[in-house]
Amino acid sequence: MSTTSLGLALLGLLHKRPASGYDLRKIFQSTPMAHYSSSPGAIYPALRKLEQQGLIAGAVDHRQTLRPRKTFRPTRRGTRTLEDWLAQPVTRDDVAFRLDELLLRFAFMANFPAAESTQSFLRDLARELAGYIDDLQRQLEALPLGPPPHPRLAVECGIESYRAHLRWARRALRHFELIETQRDD
Amino acid sequence: MSTTSLGLALLGLLHKRPASGYDLRKIFQSTPMAHYSSSPGAIYPALRKLEQQGLIAGAVDHRQTLRPRKTFRPTRRGTRTLEDWLAQPVTRDDVAFRLDELLLRFAFMANFPAAESTQSFLRDLARELAGYIDDLQRQLEALPLGPPPHPRLAVECGIESYRAHLRWARRALRHFELIETQRDD
DNA sequence: AAAAACATGTAAGCTGTTACATGATTGG
DNA sequence: CCAATCATGTAACAGCTTACATGTTTTT
């Protein structure tokens, strides 16, 4: 029943712009979204499943071409599913295991400008990132001082990557807060 | 035929210390290696496959307990497979899609102190990270200036994360170079 | 003695990969 | 017209998740 990560990615793209399976594959190949598979064996079945769930609807283009070209767009239920996903709380597990998916959610919020959800998302994200960094720091302290230095260095790499994400989240939050005060003028 | 990512992770852990399936699951649950699944349905079949490939060998402990406890350790072929993996060149694709796996490789190099491979690994890693950051920068420049700012911010998040990795790799490299000169004294 | 945790596994089902198939359109 | 590329898929298979099964040791 539930919608997979790939399904939500497809739903988000289709909400921005209706597209065919081939269009979507090209997007996955050519943009930073390349982390999702562009293989036909993944995308076409995922589209069919979304259609069966009533989250997207396909319309066939007959104009000017013999070969039909099927263009998909989200149904109202699909849009609601997408909004629900974007509004999910940010958990520690999301931060630890699905950071990419969180960034994807953030990117898709661009198409729902009404909500102030972007700011609360970034606040929650910053809070969970800070908490997870503390966890990692504690794991680091528990490690032997070596040699070899590799285990400590590997954990330090993770910590620094998460710190970079935290700095980014705080900067992005300031950016949106600034925009808001400007708009109030 | 080929060995999966999980298989290599298991092989690396068993090279450090022979262990049973349950031991390995606990490691995956309790350490920064938690990104790999700790589900029995993943680990036990993976161990059996490694055994069938002749990369690990299981020995049954009968002492003091009715229920046998099967402890695995790598065979010579398994150790060679592990070494081959650690010695693989670092590619752009590794950096873009399998950064976690690269970090795992780095961590396992702790158990092969003979090789100076750690340093060449870090040099290659830094080079590929720098190249990939350039790619992302170009993708960023190709994006519209918005609003909404989300797409650009998302790409910037990726860039900053990769920059953090690059700084780490350079620092780690200096660390090993320093150790080497100290040892030469 | 009962409950909890230890330890090892299996089965069903889903997702994604790789490789292939098929016809349509476009460029030389 | 032939080749390449566009566009849409299918089939076989591998791997993982979830849920369950089973017996053992330890704790209460």
PDB file of N, CA and C (backbone and C1' of nucleotides) in Angstrom, chain A residues 4 6 37 39-42 49 65-67, chain C residues 14-20 22-25:
ATOM      1  N   THR A   4       6.688   4.143  -2.055  1.00  0.00           N
ATOM      2  CA  THR A   4       8.137   4.049  -1.863  1.00  0.00           C
ATOM      3  C   THR A   4       8.795   5.410  -2.072  1.00  0.00           C
ATOM      4  N   LEU A   6      11.056   6.106  -4.280  1.00  0.00           N
ATOM      5  CA  LEU A   6      11.042   6.427  -5.713  1.00  0.00           C
ATOM      6  C   LEU A   6       9.676   6.959  -6.136  1.00  0.00           C
ATOM      7  N   SER A  37      17.413   5.714  -9.280  1.00  0.00           N
ATOM      8  CA  SER A  37      17.700   4.920 -10.464  1.00  0.00           C
ATOM      9  C   SER A  37      16.906   5.433 -11.646  1.00  0.00           C
ATOM     10  N   SER A  39      16.617   3.417 -14.292  1.00  0.00           N
ATOM     11  CA  SER A  39      16.402   2.223 -15.097  1.00  0.00           C
ATOM     12  C   SER A  39      14.922   2.045 -15.398  1.00  0.00           C
ATOM     13  N   PRO A  40      14.615   1.669 -16.623  1.00  0.00           N
ATOM     14  CA  PRO A  40      13.212   1.514 -17.018  1.00  0.00           C
ATOM     15  C   PRO A  40      12.507   0.477 -16.153  1.00  0.00           C
ATOM     16  N   GLY A  41      13.230  -0.556 -15.773  1.00  0.00           N
ATOM     17  CA  GLY A  41      12.642  -1.601 -14.944  1.00  0.00           C
ATOM     18  C   GLY A  41      12.234  -1.108 -13.571  1.00  0.00           C
ATOM     19  N   ALA A  42      12.696   0.076 -13.178  1.00  0.00           N
ATOM     20  CA  ALA A  42      12.271   0.652 -11.908  1.00  0.00           C
ATOM     21  C   ALA A  42      11.145   1.653 -12.127  1.00  0.00           C
ATOM     22  N   LYS A  49       2.247   1.443 -10.639  1.00  0.00           N
ATOM     23  CA  LYS A  49       1.750   1.254  -9.285  1.00  0.00           C
ATOM     24  C   LYS A  49       1.085   2.533  -8.757  1.00  0.00           C
ATOM     25  N   THR A  65       1.601  11.753 -33.924  1.00  0.00           N
ATOM     26  CA  THR A  65       2.540  10.637 -33.848  1.00  0.00           C
ATOM     27  C   THR A  65       1.778   9.322 -33.759  1.00  0.00           C
ATOM     28  N   LEU A  66       2.283   8.315 -34.369  1.00  0.00           N
ATOM     29  CA  LEU A  66       1.619   7.021 -34.332  1.00  0.00           C
ATOM     30  C   LEU A  66       1.790   6.385 -32.960  1.00  0.00           C
ATOM     31  N   ARG A  67       3.020   6.457 -32.512  1.00  0.00           N
ATOM     32  CA  ARG A  67       3.293   5.848 -31.210  1.00  0.00           C
ATOM     33  C   ARG A  67       2.723   6.716 -30.105  1.00  0.00           C
TER      34      ARG A  67
ATOM     35  P    DC C  14       3.684  -8.002  -2.698  1.00  0.00           P
ATOM     36  O5'  DC C  14       4.667  -6.740  -2.712  1.00  0.00           O
ATOM     37  C5'  DC C  14       5.202  -6.237  -1.484  1.00  0.00           C
ATOM     38  C4'  DC C  14       6.524  -5.583  -1.775  1.00  0.00           C
ATOM     39  C3'  DC C  14       6.545  -4.795  -3.086  1.00  0.00           C
ATOM     40  O3'  DC C  14       6.885  -3.454  -2.790  1.00  0.00           O
ATOM     41  C1'  DC C  14       8.439  -6.245  -2.903  1.00  0.00           C
ATOM     42  P    DT C  15       6.796  -2.310  -3.933  1.00  0.00           P
ATOM     43  O5'  DT C  15       8.328  -1.975  -4.203  1.00  0.00           O
ATOM     44  C5'  DT C  15       9.279  -2.289  -3.214  1.00  0.00           C
ATOM     45  C4'  DT C  15      10.674  -2.059  -3.734  1.00  0.00           C
ATOM     46  C3'  DT C  15      10.792  -1.231  -5.014  1.00  0.00           C
ATOM     47  O3'  DT C  15      11.795  -0.275  -4.813  1.00  0.00           O
ATOM     48  C1'  DT C  15      11.847  -3.337  -5.292  1.00  0.00           C
ATOM     49  P    DG C  16      12.199   0.788  -5.889  1.00  0.00           P
ATOM     50  O5'  DG C  16      13.459   0.101  -6.592  1.00  0.00           O
ATOM     51  C5'  DG C  16      14.608  -0.185  -5.811  1.00  0.00           C
ATOM     52  C4'  DG C  16      15.586  -0.993  -6.621  1.00  0.00           C
ATOM     53  C3'  DG C  16      15.965  -0.389  -7.974  1.00  0.00           C
ATOM     54  O3'  DG C  16      17.376  -0.302  -8.069  1.00  0.00           O
ATOM     55  C1'  DG C  16      15.298  -2.653  -8.222  1.00  0.00           C
ATOM     56  P    DT C  17      18.052   0.196  -9.442  1.00  0.00           P
ATOM     57  O5'  DT C  17      18.697  -1.133 -10.032  1.00  0.00           O
ATOM     58  C5'  DT C  17      19.460  -1.990  -9.183  1.00  0.00           C
ATOM     59  C4'  DT C  17      20.089  -3.095 -10.009  1.00  0.00           C
ATOM     60  C3'  DT C  17      20.654  -2.615 -11.345  1.00  0.00           C
ATOM     61  O3'  DT C  17      21.949  -3.165 -11.526  1.00  0.00           O
ATOM     62  C1'  DT C  17      19.007  -4.332 -11.705  1.00  0.00           C
ATOM     63  P    DT C  18      22.829  -2.701 -12.757  1.00  0.00           P
ATOM     64  O5'  DT C  18      22.617  -3.884 -13.807  1.00  0.00           O
ATOM     65  C5'  DT C  18      22.566  -5.222 -13.342  1.00  0.00           C
ATOM     66  C4'  DT C  18      22.249  -6.145 -14.503  1.00  0.00           C
ATOM     67  C3'  DT C  18      22.753  -5.668 -15.866  1.00  0.00           C
ATOM     68  O3'  DT C  18      23.440  -6.734 -16.492  1.00  0.00           O
ATOM     69  C1'  DT C  18      20.416  -6.133 -15.966  1.00  0.00           C
ATOM     70  P    DA C  19      24.129  -6.488 -17.961  1.00  0.00           P
ATOM     71  O5'  DA C  19      23.102  -7.235 -18.932  1.00  0.00           O
ATOM     72  C5'  DA C  19      22.402  -8.384 -18.456  1.00  0.00           C
ATOM     73  C4'  DA C  19      21.295  -8.734 -19.424  1.00  0.00           C
ATOM     74  C3'  DA C  19      21.593  -8.375 -20.882  1.00  0.00           C
ATOM     75  O3'  DA C  19      21.327  -9.499 -21.701  1.00  0.00           O
ATOM     76  C1'  DA C  19      19.500  -7.483 -20.231  1.00  0.00           C
ATOM     77  P    DC C  20      21.629  -9.396 -23.326  1.00  0.00           P
ATOM     78  O5'  DC C  20      20.149  -9.304 -23.934  1.00  0.00           O
ATOM     79  C5'  DC C  20      19.200 -10.282 -23.527  1.00  0.00           C
ATOM     80  C4'  DC C  20      17.796  -9.775 -23.784  1.00  0.00           C
ATOM     81  C3'  DC C  20      17.483  -9.500 -25.255  1.00  0.00           C
ATOM     82  O3'  DC C  20      16.558 -10.474 -25.710  1.00  0.00           O
ATOM     83  C1'  DC C  20      16.577  -7.825 -23.800  1.00  0.00           C
ATOM     84  P    DT C  22      10.660  -8.995 -30.264  1.00  0.00           P
ATOM     85  O5'  DT C  22       9.647  -7.793 -30.476  1.00  0.00           O
ATOM     86  C5'  DT C  22       9.090  -7.087 -29.382  1.00  0.00           C
ATOM     87  C4'  DT C  22       8.766  -5.681 -29.803  1.00  0.00           C
ATOM     88  C3'  DT C  22       8.843  -5.417 -31.307  1.00  0.00           C
ATOM     89  O3'  DT C  22       7.563  -5.055 -31.779  1.00  0.00           O
ATOM     90  C1'  DT C  22       9.877  -3.680 -30.061  1.00  0.00           C
ATOM     91  P    DG C  23       7.223  -5.099 -33.403  1.00  0.00           P
ATOM     92  O5'  DG C  23       7.007  -3.565 -33.772  1.00  0.00           O
ATOM     93  C5'  DG C  23       6.030  -2.839 -33.059  1.00  0.00           C
ATOM     94  C4'  DG C  23       6.457  -1.412 -32.970  1.00  0.00           C
ATOM     95  C3'  DG C  23       6.590  -0.698 -34.334  1.00  0.00           C
ATOM     96  O3'  DG C  23       5.701   0.390 -34.334  1.00  0.00           O
ATOM     97  C1'  DG C  23       8.400  -0.200 -32.900  1.00  0.00           C
ATOM     98  P    DA C  24       5.683   1.475 -35.478  1.00  0.00           P
ATOM     99  O5'  DA C  24       6.573   2.618 -34.821  1.00  0.00           O
ATOM    100  C5'  DA C  24       6.078   3.300 -33.676  1.00  0.00           C
ATOM    101  C4'  DA C  24       6.721   4.672 -33.578  1.00  0.00           C
ATOM    102  C3'  DA C  24       6.656   5.527 -34.835  1.00  0.00           C
ATOM    103  O3'  DA C  24       6.442   6.876 -34.432  1.00  0.00           O
ATOM    104  C1'  DA C  24       8.926   5.041 -34.320  1.00  0.00           C
ATOM    105  P    DT C  25       6.179   8.000 -35.540  1.00  0.00           P
ATOM    106  O5'  DT C  25       7.596   8.707 -35.605  1.00  0.00           O
ATOM    107  C5'  DT C  25       8.165   9.207 -34.399  1.00  0.00           C
ATOM    108  C4'  DT C  25       9.612   9.600 -34.630  1.00  0.00           C
ATOM    109  C3'  DT C  25       9.844  10.570 -35.795  1.00  0.00           C
ATOM    110  O3'  DT C  25      10.347  11.766 -35.225  1.00  0.00           O
ATOM    111  C1'  DT C  25      11.464   8.834 -35.724  1.00  0.00           C
TER     112       DT C  25
END
